[in-house]
PDB file of C-alpha atoms in Angstrom:
ATOM      1  CA  UNK A  25     -18.830 -95.020 -27.338  1.00  0.00           C
ATOM      2  CA  UNK A  26     -19.014 -92.785 -30.405  1.00  0.00           C
ATOM      3  CA  UNK A  27     -17.972 -89.251 -29.615  1.00  0.00           C
ATOM      4  CA  UNK A  28     -20.401 -86.433 -30.223  1.00  0.00           C
ATOM      5  CA  UNK A  29     -19.500 -83.668 -32.605  1.00  0.00           C
ATOM      6  CA  UNK A  30     -18.351 -80.584 -30.682  1.00  0.00           C
ATOM      7  CA  UNK A  31     -18.759 -77.048 -32.007  1.00  0.00           C
ATOM      8  CA  UNK A  32     -15.557 -75.696 -33.484  1.00  0.00           C
ATOM      9  CA  UNK A  33     -16.584 -72.114 -34.206  1.00  0.00           C
ATOM     10  CA  UNK A  34     -13.923 -69.727 -32.839  1.00  0.00           C
ATOM     11  CA  UNK A  35     -16.690 -67.650 -31.255  1.00  0.00           C
ATOM     12  CA  UNK A  36     -18.267 -70.613 -29.444  1.00  0.00           C
ATOM     13  CA  UNK A  37     -18.084 -70.314 -25.645  1.00  0.00           C
ATOM     14  CA  UNK A  38     -15.225 -72.161 -24.012  1.00  0.00           C
ATOM     15  CA  UNK A  39     -16.331 -74.789 -21.518  1.00  0.00           C
ATOM     16  CA  UNK A  40     -15.011 -74.332 -17.973  1.00  0.00           C
ATOM     17  CA  UNK A  41     -15.349 -76.822 -15.122  1.00  0.00           C
ATOM     18  CA  UNK A  42     -14.515 -75.329 -11.747  1.00  0.00           C
ATOM     19  CA  UNK A  43     -15.292 -75.671  -8.059  1.00  0.00           C
ATOM     20  CA  UNK A  44     -13.471 -75.901  -4.732  1.00  0.00           C
ATOM     21  CA  UNK A  45     -10.733 -78.405  -4.042  1.00  0.00           C
ATOM     22  CA  UNK A  46     -11.875 -82.048  -3.712  1.00  0.00           C
ATOM     23  CA  UNK A  47     -15.257 -81.356  -5.340  1.00  0.00           C
ATOM     24  CA  UNK A  48     -14.797 -83.980  -8.081  1.00  0.00           C
ATOM     25  CA  UNK A  49     -13.642 -81.904 -11.045  1.00  0.00           C
ATOM     26  CA  UNK A  50     -11.219 -84.488 -12.449  1.00  0.00           C
ATOM     27  CA  UNK A  51     -13.814 -87.280 -12.472  1.00  0.00           C
ATOM     28  CA  UNK A  52     -16.343 -85.086 -14.264  1.00  0.00           C
ATOM     29  CA  UNK A  53     -13.773 -83.892 -16.811  1.00  0.00           C
ATOM     30  CA  UNK A  54     -12.746 -87.433 -17.675  1.00  0.00           C
ATOM     31  CA  UNK A  55     -16.400 -88.424 -18.002  1.00  0.00           C
ATOM     32  CA  UNK A  56     -16.986 -85.565 -20.436  1.00  0.00           C
ATOM     33  CA  UNK A  57     -13.976 -86.745 -22.441  1.00  0.00           C
ATOM     34  CA  UNK A  58     -15.966 -89.891 -23.261  1.00  0.00           C
ATOM     35  CA  UNK A  59     -18.590 -87.713 -24.932  1.00  0.00           C
ATOM     36  CA  UNK A  60     -16.515 -85.023 -26.625  1.00  0.00           C
ATOM     37  CA  UNK A  61     -13.219 -84.985 -28.498  1.00  0.00           C
ATOM     38  CA  UNK A  62     -11.522 -82.615 -26.091  1.00  0.00           C
ATOM     39  CA  UNK A  63      -8.241 -81.532 -24.539  1.00  0.00           C
ATOM     40  CA  UNK A  64      -7.976 -80.334 -20.954  1.00  0.00           C
ATOM     41  CA  UNK A  65      -6.338 -77.028 -20.041  1.00  0.00           C
ATOM     42  CA  UNK A  66      -5.432 -77.066 -16.351  1.00  0.00           C
ATOM     43  CA  UNK A  67      -6.531 -73.985 -14.428  1.00  0.00           C
ATOM     44  CA  UNK A  68      -4.649 -74.810 -11.224  1.00  0.00           C
ATOM     45  CA  UNK A  69      -1.784 -72.768  -9.804  1.00  0.00           C
ATOM     46  CA  UNK A  70      -0.186 -75.794  -8.086  1.00  0.00           C
ATOM     47  CA  UNK A  71      -0.222 -78.231 -11.013  1.00  0.00           C
ATOM     48  CA  UNK A  72       2.198 -76.054 -12.986  1.00  0.00           C
ATOM     49  CA  UNK A  73       5.136 -77.185 -10.805  1.00  0.00           C
ATOM     50  CA  UNK A  74       7.284 -80.159 -11.753  1.00  0.00           C
ATOM     51  CA  UNK A  75       8.000 -82.700  -9.042  1.00  0.00           C
ATOM     52  CA  UNK A  76       4.962 -81.722  -6.990  1.00  0.00           C
ATOM     53  CA  UNK A  77       2.632 -84.575  -7.849  1.00  0.00           C
ATOM     54  CA  UNK A  78       1.165 -86.207  -4.751  1.00  0.00           C
ATOM     55  CA  UNK A  79       0.416 -83.120  -2.687  1.00  0.00           C
ATOM     56  CA  UNK A  80      -1.263 -81.347  -5.612  1.00  0.00           C
ATOM     57  CA  UNK A  81      -3.470 -84.337  -6.540  1.00  0.00           C
ATOM     58  CA  UNK A  82      -2.038 -84.109 -10.042  1.00  0.00           C
ATOM     59  CA  UNK A  83      -3.832 -86.235 -12.666  1.00  0.00           C
ATOM     60  CA  UNK A  84      -2.237 -89.675 -12.925  1.00  0.00           C
ATOM     61  CA  UNK A  85      -0.079 -90.664 -15.917  1.00  0.00           C
ATOM     62  CA  UNK A  86      -2.938 -92.916 -17.040  1.00  0.00           C
ATOM     63  CA  UNK A  87      -5.445 -90.044 -16.908  1.00  0.00           C
ATOM     64  CA  UNK A  88      -3.091 -87.766 -18.801  1.00  0.00           C
ATOM     65  CA  UNK A  89      -2.494 -90.459 -21.409  1.00  0.00           C
ATOM     66  CA  UNK A  90      -6.239 -90.932 -21.906  1.00  0.00           C
ATOM     67  CA  UNK A  91      -6.915 -87.219 -22.486  1.00  0.00           C
ATOM     68  CA  UNK A  92      -4.347 -84.582 -23.535  1.00  0.00           C
ATOM     69  CA  UNK A  93      -3.628 -82.190 -20.636  1.00  0.00           C
ATOM     70  CA  UNK A  94      -1.975 -78.785 -20.852  1.00  0.00           C
ATOM     71  CA  UNK A  95      -0.352 -76.361 -18.360  1.00  0.00           C
ATOM     72  CA  UNK A  96       0.797 -79.161 -16.058  1.00  0.00           C
ATOM     73  CA  UNK A  97       4.520 -79.484 -15.204  1.00  0.00           C
ATOM     74  CA  UNK A  98       5.433 -76.284 -17.031  1.00  0.00           C
ATOM     75  CA  UNK A  99       7.839 -74.693 -14.506  1.00  0.00           C
ATOM     76  CA  UNK A 100      10.335 -75.746 -11.862  1.00  0.00           C
ATOM     77  CA  UNK A 101       9.340 -75.138  -8.224  1.00  0.00           C
ATOM     78  CA  UNK A 102      12.100 -72.520  -8.073  1.00  0.00           C
ATOM     79  CA  UNK A 103      10.147 -70.425 -10.587  1.00  0.00           C
ATOM     80  CA  UNK A 104       6.978 -68.345 -10.441  1.00  0.00           C
ATOM     81  CA  UNK A 105       3.915 -68.676 -12.633  1.00  0.00           C
ATOM     82  CA  UNK A 106       1.492 -65.777 -12.904  1.00  0.00           C
ATOM     83  CA  UNK A 107      -2.165 -65.309 -13.721  1.00  0.00           C
ATOM     84  CA  UNK A 108      -1.111 -63.099 -16.633  1.00  0.00           C
ATOM     85  CA  UNK A 109       1.021 -65.910 -18.056  1.00  0.00           C
ATOM     86  CA  UNK A 110      -1.850 -68.342 -17.628  1.00  0.00           C
ATOM     87  CA  UNK A 111      -4.254 -66.076 -19.498  1.00  0.00           C
ATOM     88  CA  UNK A 112      -1.839 -65.648 -22.387  1.00  0.00           C
ATOM     89  CA  UNK A 113      -1.018 -69.345 -22.644  1.00  0.00           C
ATOM     90  CA  UNK A 114      -4.634 -70.443 -22.212  1.00  0.00           C
ATOM     91  CA  UNK A 115      -5.788 -68.156 -25.036  1.00  0.00           C
ATOM     92  CA  UNK A 116      -3.139 -69.642 -27.315  1.00  0.00           C
ATOM     93  CA  UNK A 117      -4.094 -73.195 -26.320  1.00  0.00           C
ATOM     94  CA  UNK A 118      -7.791 -72.547 -26.936  1.00  0.00           C
ATOM     95  CA  UNK A 119      -7.021 -71.391 -30.485  1.00  0.00           C
ATOM     96  CA  UNK A 120      -4.627 -74.277 -31.154  1.00  0.00           C
ATOM     97  CA  UNK A 121      -6.958 -76.961 -29.789  1.00  0.00           C
ATOM     98  CA  UNK A 122      -9.852 -75.710 -31.885  1.00  0.00           C
ATOM     99  CA  UNK A 123      -7.608 -75.486 -34.924  1.00  0.00           C
ATOM    100  CA  UNK A 124      -7.014 -79.228 -34.474  1.00  0.00           C
ATOM    101  CA  UNK A 125     -10.777 -79.782 -34.603  1.00  0.00           C
ATOM    102  CA  UNK A 126     -11.071 -80.576 -30.896  1.00  0.00           C
ATOM    103  CA  UNK A 127     -12.675 -78.779 -27.966  1.00  0.00           C
ATOM    104  CA  UNK A 128     -10.834 -77.162 -25.050  1.00  0.00           C
ATOM    105  CA  UNK A 129     -12.060 -77.763 -21.507  1.00  0.00           C
ATOM    106  CA  UNK A 130     -10.638 -75.568 -18.757  1.00  0.00           C
ATOM    107  CA  UNK A 131     -10.531 -77.454 -15.447  1.00  0.00           C
ATOM    108  CA  UNK A 132      -9.422 -76.158 -12.069  1.00  0.00           C
ATOM    109  CA  UNK A 133     -10.104 -74.093  -9.007  1.00  0.00           C
ATOM    110  CA  UNK A 134      -7.706 -71.150  -9.333  1.00  0.00           C
ATOM    111  CA  UNK A 135     -10.352 -68.494  -9.858  1.00  0.00           C
ATOM    112  CA  UNK A 136      -7.840 -65.675 -10.286  1.00  0.00           C
ATOM    113  CA  UNK A 137      -6.693 -67.454 -13.437  1.00  0.00           C
ATOM    114  CA  UNK A 138     -10.274 -67.605 -14.686  1.00  0.00           C
ATOM    115  CA  UNK A 139     -10.786 -63.911 -14.006  1.00  0.00           C
ATOM    116  CA  UNK A 140      -7.510 -63.063 -15.747  1.00  0.00           C
ATOM    117  CA  UNK A 141      -8.614 -64.985 -18.830  1.00  0.00           C
ATOM    118  CA  UNK A 142     -12.115 -63.539 -18.930  1.00  0.00           C
ATOM    119  CA  UNK A 143     -11.634 -59.972 -17.718  1.00  0.00           C
ATOM    120  CA  UNK A 144      -7.945 -59.192 -18.037  1.00  0.00           C
ATOM    121  CA  UNK A 145      -5.761 -57.944 -15.198  1.00  0.00           C
ATOM    122  CA  UNK A 146      -5.045 -54.608 -13.610  1.00  0.00           C
ATOM    123  CA  UNK A 147      -1.692 -53.082 -14.475  1.00  0.00           C
ATOM    124  CA  UNK A 148       0.555 -53.879 -11.514  1.00  0.00           C
ATOM    125  CA  UNK A 149       4.332 -53.638 -11.117  1.00  0.00           C
ATOM    126  CA  UNK A 150       6.210 -56.784 -12.095  1.00  0.00           C
ATOM    127  CA  UNK A 151       7.741 -58.863  -9.337  1.00  0.00           C
ATOM    128  CA  UNK A 152      11.117 -57.657  -8.094  1.00  0.00           C
ATOM    129  CA  UNK A 153      13.220 -60.586  -6.774  1.00  0.00           C
ATOM    130  CA  UNK A 154      15.614 -58.365  -4.821  1.00  0.00           C
ATOM    131  CA  UNK A 155      12.795 -56.464  -3.118  1.00  0.00           C
ATOM    132  CA  UNK A 156      10.986 -59.710  -2.328  1.00  0.00           C
ATOM    133  CA  UNK A 157      14.164 -61.069  -0.752  1.00  0.00           C
ATOM    134  CA  UNK A 158      14.422 -57.978   1.471  1.00  0.00           C
ATOM    135  CA  UNK A 159      10.782 -58.318   2.524  1.00  0.00           C
ATOM    136  CA  UNK A 160      11.318 -61.997   3.328  1.00  0.00           C
ATOM    137  CA  UNK A 161      14.403 -61.114   5.380  1.00  0.00           C
ATOM    138  CA  UNK A 162      12.358 -58.627   7.411  1.00  0.00           C
ATOM    139  CA  UNK A 163       9.649 -61.250   7.865  1.00  0.00           C
ATOM    140  CA  UNK A 164      12.159 -63.761   9.210  1.00  0.00           C
ATOM    141  CA  UNK A 165      13.361 -61.184  11.719  1.00  0.00           C
ATOM    142  CA  UNK A 166      10.015 -59.693  12.731  1.00  0.00           C
ATOM    143  CA  UNK A 167       7.367 -62.218  11.698  1.00  0.00           C
ATOM    144  CA  UNK A 168       4.630 -61.847   9.063  1.00  0.00           C
ATOM    145  CA  UNK A 169       2.095 -60.408  11.558  1.00  0.00           C
ATOM    146  CA  UNK A 170       4.464 -57.466  12.083  1.00  0.00           C
ATOM    147  CA  UNK A 171       4.646 -56.904   8.336  1.00  0.00           C
ATOM    148  CA  UNK A 172       0.862 -57.187   8.184  1.00  0.00           C
ATOM    149  CA  UNK A 173       0.697 -54.343  10.728  1.00  0.00           C
ATOM    150  CA  UNK A 174       3.064 -52.367   8.520  1.00  0.00           C
ATOM    151  CA  UNK A 175       0.787 -53.028   5.541  1.00  0.00           C
ATOM    152  CA  UNK A 176      -2.202 -51.818   7.562  1.00  0.00           C
ATOM    153  CA  UNK A 177      -0.511 -48.431   7.938  1.00  0.00           C
ATOM    154  CA  UNK A 178       0.115 -47.918   4.217  1.00  0.00           C
ATOM    155  CA  UNK A 179      -2.745 -49.915   2.685  1.00  0.00           C
ATOM    156  CA  UNK A 180      -5.516 -50.517   5.231  1.00  0.00           C
ATOM    157  CA  UNK A 181      -7.963 -51.792   2.591  1.00  0.00           C
ATOM    158  CA  UNK A 182      -5.615 -54.594   1.523  1.00  0.00           C
ATOM    159  CA  UNK A 183      -4.668 -55.409   5.112  1.00  0.00           C
ATOM    160  CA  UNK A 184      -8.357 -55.791   5.997  1.00  0.00           C
ATOM    161  CA  UNK A 185      -8.815 -58.592   3.455  1.00  0.00           C
ATOM    162  CA  UNK A 186      -5.452 -60.334   4.003  1.00  0.00           C
ATOM    163  CA  UNK A 187      -4.886 -62.619   6.983  1.00  0.00           C
ATOM    164  CA  UNK A 188      -1.900 -61.696   9.230  1.00  0.00           C
ATOM    165  CA  UNK A 189      -0.243 -65.048   8.452  1.00  0.00           C
ATOM    166  CA  UNK A 190      -0.799 -64.935   4.670  1.00  0.00           C
ATOM    167  CA  UNK A 191       2.837 -64.395   3.732  1.00  0.00           C
ATOM    168  CA  UNK A 192       2.398 -64.468  -0.038  1.00  0.00           C
ATOM    169  CA  UNK A 193      -0.303 -61.790  -0.196  1.00  0.00           C
ATOM    170  CA  UNK A 194       1.335 -59.579   2.438  1.00  0.00           C
ATOM    171  CA  UNK A 195       4.586 -59.723   0.509  1.00  0.00           C
ATOM    172  CA  UNK A 196       2.908 -58.813  -2.788  1.00  0.00           C
ATOM    173  CA  UNK A 197       0.963 -55.911  -1.288  1.00  0.00           C
ATOM    174  CA  UNK A 198       4.107 -54.460   0.299  1.00  0.00           C
ATOM    175  CA  UNK A 199       6.030 -55.031  -2.919  1.00  0.00           C
ATOM    176  CA  UNK A 200       3.439 -53.098  -4.942  1.00  0.00           C
ATOM    177  CA  UNK A 201       3.502 -50.270  -2.381  1.00  0.00           C
ATOM    178  CA  UNK A 202       7.283 -49.964  -2.464  1.00  0.00           C
ATOM    179  CA  UNK A 203       7.560 -50.230  -6.252  1.00  0.00           C
ATOM    180  CA  UNK A 204       4.725 -47.906  -7.216  1.00  0.00           C
ATOM    181  CA  UNK A 205       4.190 -45.690  -4.182  1.00  0.00           C
ATOM    182  CA  UNK A 206       0.510 -46.632  -4.414  1.00  0.00           C
ATOM    183  CA  UNK A 207      -1.546 -49.013  -2.311  1.00  0.00           C
ATOM    184  CA  UNK A 208      -2.398 -52.310  -3.990  1.00  0.00           C
ATOM    185  CA  UNK A 209      -6.080 -51.590  -3.381  1.00  0.00           C
ATOM    186  CA  UNK A 210      -5.861 -48.303  -5.294  1.00  0.00           C
ATOM    187  CA  UNK A 211      -4.739 -50.138  -8.427  1.00  0.00           C
ATOM    188  CA  UNK A 212      -8.145 -51.815  -8.544  1.00  0.00           C
ATOM    189  CA  UNK A 213     -10.143 -48.571  -8.751  1.00  0.00           C
ATOM    190  CA  UNK A 214     -10.327 -48.793 -12.544  1.00  0.00           C
ATOM    191  CA  UNK A 215     -11.699 -52.024 -13.954  1.00  0.00           C
ATOM    192  CA  UNK A 216      -9.537 -53.787 -16.552  1.00  0.00           C
ATOM    193  CA  UNK A 217     -10.842 -54.244 -20.048  1.00  0.00           C
ATOM    194  CA  UNK A 218     -12.422 -57.603 -20.824  1.00  0.00           C
ATOM    195  CA  UNK A 219     -10.093 -59.387 -23.214  1.00  0.00           C
ATOM    196  CA  UNK A 220     -10.985 -63.055 -23.012  1.00  0.00           C
ATOM    197  CA  UNK A 221     -13.283 -65.454 -24.809  1.00  0.00           C
ATOM    198  CA  UNK A 222     -16.893 -66.124 -23.949  1.00  0.00           C
ATOM    199  CA  UNK A 223     -17.095 -68.836 -21.300  1.00  0.00           C
ATOM    200  CA  UNK A 224     -19.640 -71.486 -20.327  1.00  0.00           C
ATOM    201  CA  UNK A 225     -18.866 -72.088 -16.640  1.00  0.00           C
ATOM    202  CA  UNK A 226     -20.104 -75.106 -14.703  1.00  0.00           C
ATOM    203  CA  UNK A 227     -19.192 -75.200 -11.023  1.00  0.00           C
ATOM    204  CA  UNK A 228     -19.280 -78.151  -8.638  1.00  0.00           C
ATOM    205  CA  UNK A 229     -20.248 -76.717  -5.247  1.00  0.00           C
ATOM    206  CA  UNK A 230     -21.378 -78.421  -2.024  1.00  0.00           C
ATOM    207  CA  UNK A 231     -24.856 -78.096  -0.545  1.00  0.00           C
ATOM    208  CA  UNK A 232     -23.322 -79.518   2.643  1.00  0.00           C
ATOM    209  CA  UNK A 233     -19.952 -78.046   3.672  1.00  0.00           C
ATOM    210  CA  UNK A 234     -19.359 -80.996   6.060  1.00  0.00           C
ATOM    211  CA  UNK A 235     -19.475 -83.366   3.072  1.00  0.00           C
ATOM    212  CA  UNK A 236     -16.698 -81.411   1.368  1.00  0.00           C
ATOM    213  CA  UNK A 237     -14.642 -81.382   4.571  1.00  0.00           C
ATOM    214  CA  UNK A 238     -14.899 -85.183   4.730  1.00  0.00           C
ATOM    215  CA  UNK A 239     -13.711 -85.417   1.126  1.00  0.00           C
ATOM    216  CA  UNK A 240     -10.786 -83.122   1.891  1.00  0.00           C
ATOM    217  CA  UNK A 241      -9.788 -85.216   4.922  1.00  0.00           C
ATOM    218  CA  UNK A 242      -9.999 -88.454   2.938  1.00  0.00           C
ATOM    219  CA  UNK A 243      -7.895 -87.058   0.126  1.00  0.00           C
ATOM    220  CA  UNK A 244      -5.238 -85.801   2.538  1.00  0.00           C
ATOM    221  CA  UNK A 245      -5.010 -89.216   4.192  1.00  0.00           C
ATOM    222  CA  UNK A 246      -4.691 -90.811   0.751  1.00  0.00           C
ATOM    223  CA  UNK A 247      -1.875 -88.397  -0.128  1.00  0.00           C
ATOM    224  CA  UNK A 248      -0.023 -89.253   3.070  1.00  0.00           C
ATOM    225  CA  UNK A 249      -0.432 -92.970   2.441  1.00  0.00           C
ATOM    226  CA  UNK A 250       0.798 -92.483  -1.138  1.00  0.00           C
ATOM    227  CA  UNK A 251       4.116 -90.961  -0.055  1.00  0.00           C
ATOM    228  CA  UNK A 252       3.481 -87.231   0.285  1.00  0.00           C
ATOM    229  CA  UNK A 253       6.091 -86.901   3.052  1.00  0.00           C
ATOM    230  CA  UNK A 254       8.679 -88.671   0.892  1.00  0.00           C
ATOM    231  CA  UNK A 255       7.864 -86.244  -1.926  1.00  0.00           C
ATOM    232  CA  UNK A 256       8.408 -83.338   0.479  1.00  0.00           C
ATOM    233  CA  UNK A 257      11.732 -84.797   1.627  1.00  0.00           C
ATOM    234  CA  UNK A 258      12.906 -85.140  -1.968  1.00  0.00           C
ATOM    235  CA  UNK A 259      12.000 -81.521  -2.699  1.00  0.00           C
ATOM    236  CA  UNK A 260      13.810 -80.295   0.408  1.00  0.00           C
ATOM    237  CA  UNK A 261      16.875 -82.412  -0.422  1.00  0.00           C
ATOM    238  CA  UNK A 262      17.281 -80.580  -3.746  1.00  0.00           C
ATOM    239  CA  UNK A 263      18.870 -77.701  -1.858  1.00  0.00           C
ATOM    240  CA  UNK A 264      17.503 -74.974  -4.138  1.00  0.00           C
ATOM    241  CA  UNK A 265      14.080 -74.589  -2.528  1.00  0.00           C
ATOM    242  CA  UNK A 266      12.976 -72.678   0.536  1.00  0.00           C
ATOM    243  CA  UNK A 267       9.759 -72.046   2.410  1.00  0.00           C
ATOM    244  CA  UNK A 268       9.106 -68.589   0.918  1.00  0.00           C
ATOM    245  CA  UNK A 269       8.898 -69.709  -2.720  1.00  0.00           C
ATOM    246  CA  UNK A 270       5.391 -69.614  -4.230  1.00  0.00           C
ATOM    247  CA  UNK A 271       5.610 -73.349  -4.909  1.00  0.00           C
ATOM    248  CA  UNK A 272       6.401 -74.180  -1.291  1.00  0.00           C
ATOM    249  CA  UNK A 273       3.559 -71.957  -0.132  1.00  0.00           C
ATOM    250  CA  UNK A 274       1.023 -74.260  -1.780  1.00  0.00           C
ATOM    251  CA  UNK A 275      -1.424 -75.823   0.642  1.00  0.00           C
ATOM    252  CA  UNK A 276       0.098 -78.902   2.244  1.00  0.00           C
ATOM    253  CA  UNK A 277       3.627 -78.067   1.145  1.00  0.00           C
ATOM    254  CA  UNK A 278       3.884 -75.066   3.457  1.00  0.00           C
ATOM    255  CA  UNK A 279       2.793 -77.166   6.444  1.00  0.00           C
ATOM    256  CA  UNK A 280       4.981 -80.079   5.325  1.00  0.00           C
ATOM    257  CA  UNK A 281       8.027 -77.848   5.165  1.00  0.00           C
ATOM    258  CA  UNK A 282       7.425 -76.838   8.796  1.00  0.00           C
ATOM    259  CA  UNK A 283       7.211 -80.535   9.693  1.00  0.00           C
ATOM    260  CA  UNK A 284      10.521 -81.329   8.013  1.00  0.00           C
ATOM    261  CA  UNK A 285      12.115 -78.321   9.694  1.00  0.00           C
ATOM    262  CA  UNK A 286      10.980 -79.635  13.089  1.00  0.00           C
ATOM    263  CA  UNK A 287       8.502 -76.845  13.792  1.00  0.00           C
ATOM    264  CA  UNK A 288       5.636 -79.314  14.263  1.00  0.00           C
ATOM    265  CA  UNK A 289       5.161 -83.056  14.638  1.00  0.00           C
ATOM    266  CA  UNK A 290       3.413 -85.412  12.212  1.00  0.00           C
ATOM    267  CA  UNK A 291       0.020 -85.071  13.877  1.00  0.00           C
ATOM    268  CA  UNK A 292       0.237 -81.285  13.874  1.00  0.00           C
ATOM    269  CA  UNK A 293       1.351 -81.318  10.233  1.00  0.00           C
ATOM    270  CA  UNK A 294      -1.719 -83.282   9.207  1.00  0.00           C
ATOM    271  CA  UNK A 295      -4.040 -81.093  11.273  1.00  0.00           C
ATOM    272  CA  UNK A 296      -2.553 -77.873   9.875  1.00  0.00           C
ATOM    273  CA  UNK A 297      -2.641 -79.151   6.293  1.00  0.00           C
ATOM    274  CA  UNK A 298      -6.272 -80.142   6.745  1.00  0.00           C
ATOM    275  CA  UNK A 299      -7.178 -76.727   8.184  1.00  0.00           C
ATOM    276  CA  UNK A 300      -5.334 -74.928   5.372  1.00  0.00           C
ATOM    277  CA  UNK A 301      -7.120 -76.980   2.715  1.00  0.00           C
ATOM    278  CA  UNK A 302     -10.481 -76.195   4.273  1.00  0.00           C
ATOM    279  CA  UNK A 303      -9.567 -72.502   4.238  1.00  0.00           C
ATOM    280  CA  UNK A 304      -8.612 -72.807   0.573  1.00  0.00           C
ATOM    281  CA  UNK A 305     -12.017 -74.325  -0.198  1.00  0.00           C
ATOM    282  CA  UNK A 306     -13.710 -71.514   1.712  1.00  0.00           C
ATOM    283  CA  UNK A 307     -11.827 -68.876  -0.314  1.00  0.00           C
ATOM    284  CA  UNK A 308     -12.703 -70.633  -3.562  1.00  0.00           C
ATOM    285  CA  UNK A 309     -16.387 -70.696  -2.657  1.00  0.00           C
ATOM    286  CA  UNK A 310     -16.248 -66.994  -1.813  1.00  0.00           C
ATOM    287  CA  UNK A 311     -14.809 -66.295  -5.278  1.00  0.00           C
ATOM    288  CA  UNK A 312     -17.483 -68.442  -6.887  1.00  0.00           C
ATOM    289  CA  UNK A 313     -20.347 -66.712  -5.106  1.00  0.00           C
ATOM    290  CA  UNK A 314     -19.147 -63.469  -6.683  1.00  0.00           C
ATOM    291  CA  UNK A 315     -19.394 -65.070 -10.137  1.00  0.00           C
ATOM    292  CA  UNK A 316     -23.100 -65.001 -11.081  1.00  0.00           C
ATOM    293  CA  UNK A 317     -22.616 -66.269 -14.644  1.00  0.00           C
ATOM    294  CA  UNK A 318     -22.118 -69.919 -13.726  1.00  0.00           C
ATOM    295  CA  UNK A 319     -24.198 -73.081 -13.671  1.00  0.00           C
ATOM    296  CA  UNK A 320     -23.989 -74.749 -10.246  1.00  0.00           C
ATOM    297  CA  UNK A 321     -24.081 -78.512  -9.730  1.00  0.00           C
ATOM    298  CA  UNK A 322     -24.284 -79.931  -6.215  1.00  0.00           C
ATOM    299  CA  UNK A 323     -21.063 -81.915  -5.823  1.00  0.00           C
ATOM    300  CA  UNK A 324     -22.590 -83.807  -2.867  1.00  0.00           C
ATOM    301  CA  UNK A 325     -24.996 -85.613  -5.216  1.00  0.00           C
ATOM    302  CA  UNK A 326     -24.157 -89.206  -6.112  1.00  0.00           C
ATOM    303  CA  UNK A 327     -24.495 -88.380  -9.816  1.00  0.00           C
ATOM    304  CA  UNK A 328     -22.716 -85.021  -9.638  1.00  0.00           C
ATOM    305  CA  UNK A 329     -20.195 -85.891 -12.355  1.00  0.00           C
ATOM    306  CA  UNK A 330     -22.947 -86.890 -14.782  1.00  0.00           C
ATOM    307  CA  UNK A 331     -24.944 -83.740 -13.981  1.00  0.00           C
ATOM    308  CA  UNK A 332     -21.864 -81.598 -14.615  1.00  0.00           C
ATOM    309  CA  UNK A 333     -21.314 -83.339 -17.953  1.00  0.00           C
ATOM    310  CA  UNK A 334     -24.906 -82.679 -19.055  1.00  0.00           C
ATOM    311  CA  UNK A 335     -24.569 -78.987 -18.147  1.00  0.00           C
ATOM    312  CA  UNK A 336     -21.289 -78.721 -20.014  1.00  0.00           C
ATOM    313  CA  UNK A 337     -22.787 -80.361 -23.086  1.00  0.00           C
ATOM    314  CA  UNK A 338     -25.499 -77.691 -23.108  1.00  0.00           C
ATOM    315  CA  UNK A 339     -22.991 -74.959 -23.900  1.00  0.00           C
ATOM    316  CA  UNK A 340     -24.496 -72.492 -26.381  1.00  0.00           C
TER     317      UNK A 340
END
């Protein structure tokens, strides 16, 4: 099929395809690639890690060969990758892709990355590895709920929106408090300046939450049948990873690590991974509802991918 001419003006809005996990973003993106000469910029905080392929539903080698993909496999699972880094690298990629006469398409469900690109970020203290290690040591001794109670004393606003078992967010809130002497919530009093490009956002969202839950369950079973546990074993056998790393806190990997450590059996692992993925989808939908400037396509529809493509093609 002959490809349609895409706008290449630097000021043209950047197309974004988002939605909760398992909503069909990859299929729609690949369908759009048949209509436009594009390159995909991943907007997913799990796809950045090398060696984490099955449990992140990473695009297949064939899919990546068919359409250029960026910001996949960019760091080792021992490393961190931030929203600020994403925004900087995505801006550079958008310019470079358009300079090649092609169109960028941002695809993914990490909405913090999208906000960082579009609105900028609040000035927060940089991560401190030594302080994080001390917080993790306290968590191992006392448990994350105890540290959540500690957070509630110094930053009740943050504690109210963070679950008592959400280790990553508890750790970051306590880290910000100890580094700056200010509550994390107080850093958000002043809005950051908008620094990003104009965006044309299309979001695949379910009219029936049960439909999405079925999709999530099917995808998890497919991952398990495709060797997800073997992937987890290989990561654990490296010897340089542990459960508190951001990479190993990704949905599915956190629960899988507990399984390999003997803290749950296979059935419990699957049930916990399924519950965590559903919670991720719920959080993503909450973020999306707070984003009025988006065009919503019902991902439950049989022709959802085609509808998403038509909306994306109507970018101003």
